[in-house]
Amino acid sequence: MTPFLRRHRELRGSGAAAQARQEVRGIIDEALLAGLTVRRRDEEDALLVTCELVTNAVRHTRGPCSLDLAVRHDGIDIDVTDHSPDPPRPRTPDPSGALGGYGWLLVSRLADDLSIRPVDGDGKTVHAHICTG
C-alpha cells in the first residue's frame, strides 16, 4: 500500500533520539490533520520504538543513522538504517537499569511487525510497523 505521508531524517550524536521523537510527533500531527486515526497508545508505542531503535543505532554502531517514517492507512512504518551489518541481539536486562538490556525486548513487544534487512554495501535497516486505528 502506498504511504500517505513520509519523512526522512539523518541522525547522529547525543541529540539523535530527541530529533527522532520530533519527527514522529510531526508526522503523526500531519496524519491527524489529514483525518487519519492514530490512537494515543499507538503514538506512544511509535515514539518508544523509534527512540529505542535510534538510540541503539547511535550507541552500538559507527557513524550516523537514518530514520524513515511512513504513515499508511493501516499504521506507521519505522525504518532505522545504520552502518553495522550485525543484527540487534537481545540481552539479559539489568534489573538495576545501569546496563540496559530492555530496548530490544520493548521493541519486540510493541511492534506489530519487526524485521531486519541488510543494506547493500554495509549496514542494515531495522523495520518496525505499529498498527493504528
Coordinates of N, CA, C and O in Angstrom, one line a residue:
M1 N 0.8 -1.2 0.0 CA 0.0 0.0 0.0 C 0.9 1.2 0.0 O 1.9 1.3 0.7
T2 N 0.6 2.2 -0.8 CA 1.3 3.4 -0.9 C 1.2 4.3 0.4 O 0.1 4.4 0.9
P3 N 2.4 4.8 0.9 CA 2.3 5.6 2.1 C 1.5 6.9 1.8 O 1.5 7.5 0.8
F4 N 0.8 7.3 2.9 CA 0.1 8.5 2.8 C 1.0 9.7 3.1 O 0.9 10.7 2.5
L5 N 1.9 9.5 4.1 CA 2.9 10.6 4.5 C 4.2 9.9 4.7 O 4.3 8.8 5.1
R6 N 5.3 10.7 4.4 CA 6.7 10.1 4.6 C 7.5 11.2 5.2 O 7.3 12.4 4.9
R7 N 8.6 10.8 5.9 CA 9.6 11.7 6.4 C 10.9 10.9 6.5 O 10.9 9.7 6.7
H8 N 12.0 11.7 6.2 CA 13.3 11.1 6.2 C 14.2 12.1 7.0 O 14.1 13.3 6.9
R9 N 15.1 11.5 7.9 CA 16.0 12.4 8.7 C 17.3 11.6 8.9 O 17.3 10.5 9.3
E10 N 18.4 12.3 8.7 CA 19.7 11.8 9.1 C 20.0 12.2 10.5 O 19.7 13.3 10.9
L11 N 20.4 11.2 11.3 CA 20.6 11.5 12.7 C 22.0 11.1 13.2 O 22.5 10.1 12.7
R12 N 22.5 11.8 14.2 CA 23.8 11.4 14.8 C 23.9 12.1 16.1 O 23.3 13.1 16.4
G13 N 24.8 11.5 17.0 CA 25.1 12.1 18.2 C 24.1 12.0 19.3 O 23.1 11.3 19.2
S14 N 24.4 12.7 20.4 CA 23.6 12.6 21.6 C 22.1 13.2 21.4 O 21.3 12.8 22.2
G15 N 21.9 14.0 20.5 CA 20.5 14.5 20.3 C 19.7 13.7 19.3 O 18.6 14.1 19.0
A16 N 20.2 12.6 18.8 CA 19.5 11.8 17.8 C 18.1 11.3 18.2 O 17.2 11.4 17.5
A17 N 18.0 10.8 19.4 CA 16.8 10.3 19.9 C 15.7 11.4 20.0 O 14.6 11.2 19.6
A18 N 16.1 12.5 20.5 CA 15.2 13.6 20.7 C 14.7 14.1 19.3 O 13.5 14.4 19.1
Q19 N 15.6 14.2 18.3 CA 15.3 14.6 17.0 C 14.3 13.6 16.4 O 13.3 13.9 15.7
A20 N 14.6 12.3 16.6 CA 13.7 11.2 16.1 C 12.3 11.4 16.7 O 11.3 11.2 16.0
R21 N 12.2 11.7 18.0 CA 10.9 11.8 18.6 C 10.1 13.0 18.0 O 8.9 12.9 17.7
Q22 N 10.8 14.1 17.7 CA 10.2 15.2 17.0 C 9.7 14.8 15.6 O 8.6 15.3 15.3
E23 N 10.4 14.0 14.9 CA 9.9 13.6 13.6 C 8.6 12.7 13.7 O 7.7 12.9 12.9
V24 N 8.6 11.8 14.7 CA 7.4 11.0 14.9 C 6.2 11.9 15.3 O 5.2 11.7 14.7
R25 N 6.4 12.8 16.2 CA 5.3 13.7 16.6 C 4.8 14.5 15.4 O 3.6 14.7 15.2
G26 N 5.8 15.0 14.6 CA 5.4 15.8 13.4 C 4.6 15.0 12.4 O 3.6 15.5 11.9
I27 N 5.0 13.8 12.1 CA 4.3 13.0 11.1 C 2.9 12.6 11.6 O 1.9 12.5 10.9
I28 N 2.8 12.3 12.9 CA 1.5 12.0 13.5 C 0.6 13.2 13.5 O -0.6 13.1 13.2
D29 N 1.1 14.3 13.8 CA 0.3 15.6 13.7 C -0.2 15.8 12.3 O -1.4 16.1 12.1
E30 N 0.6 15.6 11.3 CA 0.2 15.7 9.9 C -0.9 14.7 9.6 O -1.9 15.0 8.9
A31 N -0.7 13.4 10.1 CA -1.7 12.4 9.8 C -3.1 12.7 10.5 O -4.1 12.6 9.8
L32 N -3.0 13.3 11.7 CA -4.3 13.6 12.3 C -5.0 14.8 11.6 O -6.2 14.8 11.4
L33 N -4.2 15.8 11.2 CA -4.7 16.9 10.4 C -5.4 16.4 9.1 O -6.3 17.0 8.6
A34 N -4.8 15.3 8.5 CA -5.3 14.8 7.3 C -6.5 13.9 7.5 O -7.1 13.3 6.5
G35 N -6.9 13.7 8.7 CA -8.1 12.9 9.0 C -7.8 11.4 9.3 O -8.8 10.6 9.4
L36 N -6.6 11.0 9.4 CA -6.3 9.6 9.8 C -6.4 9.4 11.3 O -6.3 10.3 12.1
T37 N -6.8 8.2 11.7 CA -6.9 7.9 13.1 C -5.6 7.3 13.6 O -5.1 6.3 13.1
V38 N -5.1 8.0 14.6 CA -3.9 7.5 15.4 C -4.3 7.6 16.8 O -4.4 8.7 17.4
R39 N -4.4 6.4 17.5 CA -4.8 6.4 18.9 C -3.5 6.9 19.7 O -2.4 6.7 19.3
R40 N -3.8 7.5 20.9 CA -2.7 7.9 21.7 C -1.7 6.8 22.1 O -0.5 7.0 22.1
R41 N -2.2 5.6 22.3 CA -1.4 4.4 22.6 C -0.5 4.1 21.4 O 0.7 3.8 21.6
D42 N -1.0 4.2 20.2 CA -0.2 3.9 19.0 C 0.9 4.9 18.9 O 2.0 4.6 18.5
E43 N 0.6 6.2 19.2 CA 1.6 7.3 19.1 C 2.7 7.0 20.1 O 3.9 7.1 19.8
E44 N 2.3 6.7 21.3 CA 3.3 6.4 22.4 C 4.1 5.2 22.0 O 5.4 5.2 22.2
D45 N 3.5 4.1 21.5 CA 4.3 3.0 21.0 C 5.3 3.4 19.9 O 6.5 3.0 19.9
A46 N 4.9 4.2 18.9 CA 5.7 4.6 17.9 C 6.9 5.4 18.4 O 8.0 5.3 18.0
L47 N 6.6 6.3 19.4 CA 7.7 7.1 19.9 C 8.7 6.3 20.7 O 9.9 6.5 20.5
L48 N 8.2 5.3 21.4 CA 9.2 4.5 22.2 C 10.0 3.6 21.3 O 11.2 3.5 21.4
V49 N 9.3 3.0 20.3 CA 10.0 2.1 19.4 C 11.1 2.9 18.6 O 12.3 2.5 18.5
T50 N 10.7 4.1 18.1 CA 11.7 4.9 17.3 C 12.8 5.3 18.2 O 14.0 5.2 17.8
C51 N 12.5 5.7 19.4 CA 13.6 6.2 20.3 C 14.6 5.0 20.6 O 15.8 5.2 20.6
E52 N 14.1 3.9 20.9 CA 14.9 2.7 21.2 C 15.8 2.3 20.0 O 17.0 2.1 20.1
L53 N 15.2 2.3 18.8 CA 15.9 1.9 17.6 C 17.0 2.9 17.3 O 18.2 2.5 17.0
V54 N 16.7 4.2 17.4 CA 17.7 5.2 17.1 C 18.8 5.2 18.1 O 20.0 5.3 17.8
T55 N 18.4 5.1 19.4 CA 19.4 5.1 20.5 C 20.4 3.9 20.3 O 21.6 4.1 20.4
N56 N 19.8 2.7 20.0 CA 20.7 1.6 19.7 C 21.6 1.8 18.5 O 22.8 1.4 18.6
A57 N 21.1 2.4 17.5 CA 21.9 2.6 16.3 C 23.1 3.5 16.6 O 24.2 3.3 16.2
V58 N 22.8 4.6 17.3 CA 23.8 5.6 17.7 C 24.8 5.0 18.7 O 26.0 5.2 18.5
R59 N 24.3 4.3 19.6 CA 25.2 3.7 20.7 C 26.0 2.5 20.2 O 27.2 2.4 20.7
H60 N 25.5 1.7 19.4 CA 26.2 0.4 19.1 C 26.8 0.3 17.7 O 27.3 -0.8 17.3
T61 N 26.7 1.4 16.9 CA 27.3 1.3 15.5 C 28.1 2.5 15.3 O 28.1 3.5 16.1
R62 N 28.9 2.5 14.2 CA 29.7 3.6 13.9 C 29.0 4.6 12.9 O 28.2 4.1 12.1
G63 N 29.2 5.8 13.1 CA 28.6 6.8 12.1 C 27.1 7.1 12.4 O 26.6 6.6 13.4
P64 N 26.6 7.9 11.6 CA 25.2 8.3 11.7 C 24.2 7.2 11.4 O 24.6 6.1 10.9
C65 N 22.9 7.5 11.6 CA 21.9 6.6 11.2 C 20.8 7.4 10.5 O 20.9 8.6 10.6
S66 N 19.9 6.7 9.8 CA 18.9 7.5 9.2 C 17.5 6.9 9.7 O 17.4 5.7 10.0
L67 N 16.5 7.8 9.7 CA 15.2 7.4 10.1 C 14.3 7.7 9.0 O 14.3 8.8 8.4
D68 N 13.5 6.7 8.6 CA 12.4 6.9 7.6 C 11.1 6.5 8.2 O 11.0 5.4 8.8
L69 N 10.2 7.4 8.2 CA 8.8 7.2 8.7 C 7.8 7.2 7.6 O 8.0 8.0 6.6
A70 N 6.8 6.3 7.6 CA 5.8 6.4 6.7 C 4.5 6.1 7.4 O 4.4 5.1 8.2
V71 N 3.5 6.9 7.1 CA 2.1 6.6 7.7 C 1.3 6.1 6.6 O 1.2 6.7 5.5
R72 N 0.7 5.0 6.8 CA -0.3 4.4 5.9 C -1.6 4.3 6.5 O -1.7 4.6 7.7
H73 N -2.6 3.9 5.8 CA -3.9 3.8 6.4 C -4.0 2.7 7.5 O -4.9 2.8 8.4
D74 N -3.1 1.7 7.5 CA -3.1 0.7 8.5 C -2.1 0.9 9.6 O -2.1 0.1 10.5
G75 N -1.2 1.9 9.5 CA -0.3 2.1 10.6 C 0.9 2.9 10.2 O 0.9 3.6 9.2
I76 N 1.9 2.9 11.1 CA 3.1 3.7 11.0 C 4.3 2.7 10.8 O 4.5 1.7 11.5
D77 N 5.1 3.0 9.7 CA 6.3 2.2 9.4 C 7.5 3.0 9.9 O 7.6 4.2 9.6
I78 N 8.4 2.4 10.6 CA 9.6 3.0 11.2 C 10.8 2.2 10.7 O 10.9 1.0 10.9
D79 N 11.6 2.9 10.0 CA 12.9 2.2 9.5 C 14.1 3.0 10.0 O 14.2 4.2 9.7
V80 N 15.0 2.3 10.6 CA 16.2 2.9 11.1 C 17.4 2.1 10.4 O 17.5 0.9 10.6
T81 N 18.2 2.9 9.7 CA 19.3 2.3 8.9 C 20.6 2.8 9.6 O 20.7 4.0 9.8
D82 N 21.5 1.8 9.8 CA 22.8 2.2 10.3 C 23.9 1.5 9.5 O 23.6 0.8 8.5
H83 N 25.1 1.6 9.9 CA 26.3 1.2 9.2 C 26.9 -0.1 9.7 O 28.0 -0.5 9.3
S84 N 26.2 -0.9 10.5 CA 26.6 -2.1 11.0 C 25.8 -3.3 10.4 O 24.6 -3.2 10.5
P85 N 26.5 -4.3 9.9 CA 25.7 -5.4 9.4 C 25.2 -6.3 10.5 O 24.3 -7.2 10.2
D86 N 25.6 -6.1 11.7 CA 25.2 -7.0 12.8 C 23.8 -6.7 13.3 O 23.5 -5.6 13.5
P87 N 23.0 -7.7 13.3 CA 21.6 -7.5 13.8 C 21.6 -7.2 15.3 O 22.5 -7.6 16.0
P88 N 20.5 -6.5 15.7 CA 20.4 -6.3 17.2 C 20.3 -7.7 17.9 O 19.7 -8.6 17.3
R89 N 20.8 -7.8 19.0 CA 20.7 -9.0 19.7 C 20.1 -8.8 21.1 O 20.5 -7.8 21.8
P90 N 19.2 -9.6 21.5 CA 18.6 -9.5 22.8 C 19.7 -9.7 23.9 O 20.6 -10.5 23.7
R91 N 19.6 -8.9 25.0 CA 20.5 -9.1 26.1 C 19.6 -9.4 27.4 O 18.5 -9.0 27.4
T92 N 20.2 -10.0 28.3 CA 19.5 -10.1 29.6 C 19.4 -8.7 30.3 O 20.4 -8.1 30.4
P93 N 18.2 -8.3 30.5 CA 18.0 -7.0 31.1 C 18.7 -6.9 32.5 O 18.7 -7.8 33.3
D94 N 19.3 -5.7 32.8 CA 19.9 -5.4 34.1 C 18.8 -4.8 35.0 O 18.4 -3.7 34.7
P95 N 18.4 -5.6 36.0 CA 17.3 -5.0 36.9 C 17.7 -3.7 37.5 O 16.7 -2.9 37.8
S96 N 18.9 -3.3 37.7 CA 19.3 -2.0 38.3 C 19.1 -0.9 37.2 O 19.0 0.2 37.6
G97 N 19.0 -1.3 36.0 CA 18.9 -0.3 34.9 C 20.2 0.3 34.4 O 20.3 1.0 33.4
A98 N 21.3 0.0 35.1 CA 22.6 0.6 34.8 C 23.1 0.1 33.5 O 23.8 0.9 32.7
L99 N 22.9 -1.1 33.1 CA 23.5 -1.7 31.9 C 22.4 -1.9 30.8 O 22.7 -2.4 29.7
G100 N 21.2 -1.5 31.0 CA 20.2 -1.6 30.0 C 19.7 -3.0 29.7 O 19.6 -3.8 30.6
G101 N 19.5 -3.3 28.4 CA 19.1 -4.6 28.0 C 17.6 -4.7 27.8 O 17.1 -5.8 27.4
Y102 N 16.9 -3.6 28.0 CA 15.4 -3.6 27.8 C 15.0 -3.2 26.4 O 13.8 -3.5 26.0
G103 N 15.8 -2.5 25.7 CA 15.4 -1.9 24.4 C 14.8 -2.8 23.4 O 13.7 -2.6 22.9
W104 N 15.6 -3.8 23.0 CA 15.1 -4.8 22.0 C 13.9 -5.5 22.5 O 13.0 -5.8 21.7
L105 N 13.9 -5.9 23.8 CA 12.7 -6.5 24.3 C 11.5 -5.7 24.2 O 10.4 -6.1 23.8
L106 N 11.6 -4.4 24.5 CA 10.4 -3.5 24.3 C 10.0 -3.3 22.9 O 8.8 -3.4 22.6
V107 N 11.0 -3.1 22.0 CA 10.7 -3.0 20.6 C 9.9 -4.3 20.1 O 8.9 -4.2 19.4
S108 N 10.4 -5.4 20.5 CA 9.8 -6.7 20.0 C 8.4 -6.8 20.5 O 7.5 -7.4 19.9
R109 N 8.1 -6.3 21.7 CA 6.7 -6.4 22.3 C 5.8 -5.4 21.7 O 4.6 -5.7 21.5
L110 N 6.3 -4.2 21.4 CA 5.4 -3.1 20.9 C 5.1 -3.1 19.4 O 4.1 -2.7 19.0
A111 N 6.1 -3.6 18.7 CA 5.9 -3.5 17.2 C 5.0 -4.7 16.8 O 5.2 -5.8 17.3
D112 N 4.1 -4.4 15.9 CA 3.2 -5.5 15.3 C 3.9 -6.3 14.3 O 3.6 -7.4 14.0
D113 N 5.0 -5.7 13.7 CA 5.8 -6.4 12.7 C 7.2 -5.9 12.9 O 7.4 -4.7 13.1
L114 N 8.2 -6.8 12.9 CA 9.6 -6.4 13.1 C 10.5 -7.2 12.2 O 10.3 -8.4 12.1
S115 N 11.3 -6.5 11.4 CA 12.2 -7.3 10.5 C 13.6 -6.5 10.4 O 13.7 -5.3 10.7
I116 N 14.6 -7.2 9.9 CA 15.9 -6.7 9.7 C 16.3 -7.0 8.3 O 16.3 -8.2 7.9
R117 N 16.7 -6.0 7.5 CA 17.1 -6.2 6.2 C 18.5 -5.7 6.0 O 18.9 -4.6 6.4
P118 N 19.4 -6.5 5.3 CA 20.7 -6.0 5.0 C 20.7 -4.8 4.0 O 19.7 -4.8 3.2
V119 N 21.6 -3.9 4.1 CA 21.7 -2.8 3.2 C 22.9 -3.1 2.3 O 23.9 -3.6 2.7
D120 N 22.7 -2.8 1.0 CA 23.8 -3.0 0.0 C 25.1 -2.3 0.5 O 25.0 -1.2 0.9
G121 N 26.2 -3.0 0.4 CA 27.4 -2.5 0.9 C 27.7 -2.8 2.3 O 28.5 -3.6 2.6
D122 N 27.1 -2.0 3.2 CA 27.4 -2.2 4.6 C 26.2 -1.6 5.4 O 25.8 -0.5 5.2
G123 N 25.8 -2.4 6.3 CA 24.7 -2.0 7.2 C 23.5 -2.8 7.2 O 23.4 -3.8 6.6
K124 N 22.5 -2.2 7.8 CA 21.2 -2.9 7.9 C 20.1 -1.9 8.2 O 20.3 -0.7 8.6
T125 N 18.8 -2.3 7.9 CA 17.7 -1.5 8.2 C 16.8 -2.3 9.2 O 16.5 -3.5 8.8
V126 N 16.5 -1.7 10.3 CA 15.5 -2.4 11.2 C 14.2 -1.7 10.9 O 14.0 -0.5 11.0
H127 N 13.2 -2.6 10.6 CA 11.9 -2.1 10.2 C 10.9 -2.5 11.3 O 10.9 -3.7 11.7
A128 N 10.1 -1.6 11.8 CA 9.0 -1.9 12.7 C 7.7 -1.3 12.2 O 7.7 -0.2 11.6
H129 N 6.6 -2.0 12.4 CA 5.3 -1.5 12.0 C 4.4 -1.4 13.2 O 4.3 -2.4 13.9
I130 N 3.8 -0.3 13.4 CA 2.8 -0.1 14.5 C 1.5 0.0 13.9 O 1.2 1.0 13.1
C131 N 0.5 -0.9 14.1 CA -0.8 -0.8 13.6 C -1.5 0.4 14.3 O -1.3 0.6 15.5
T132 N -2.4 1.1 13.6 CA -3.1 2.2 14.1 C -4.6 2.0 13.9 O -5.0 1.2 13.0
G133 N -5.4 2.8 14.7 CA -6.8 2.8 14.4 C -7.6 1.7 15.0 O -7.4 0.8 15.7

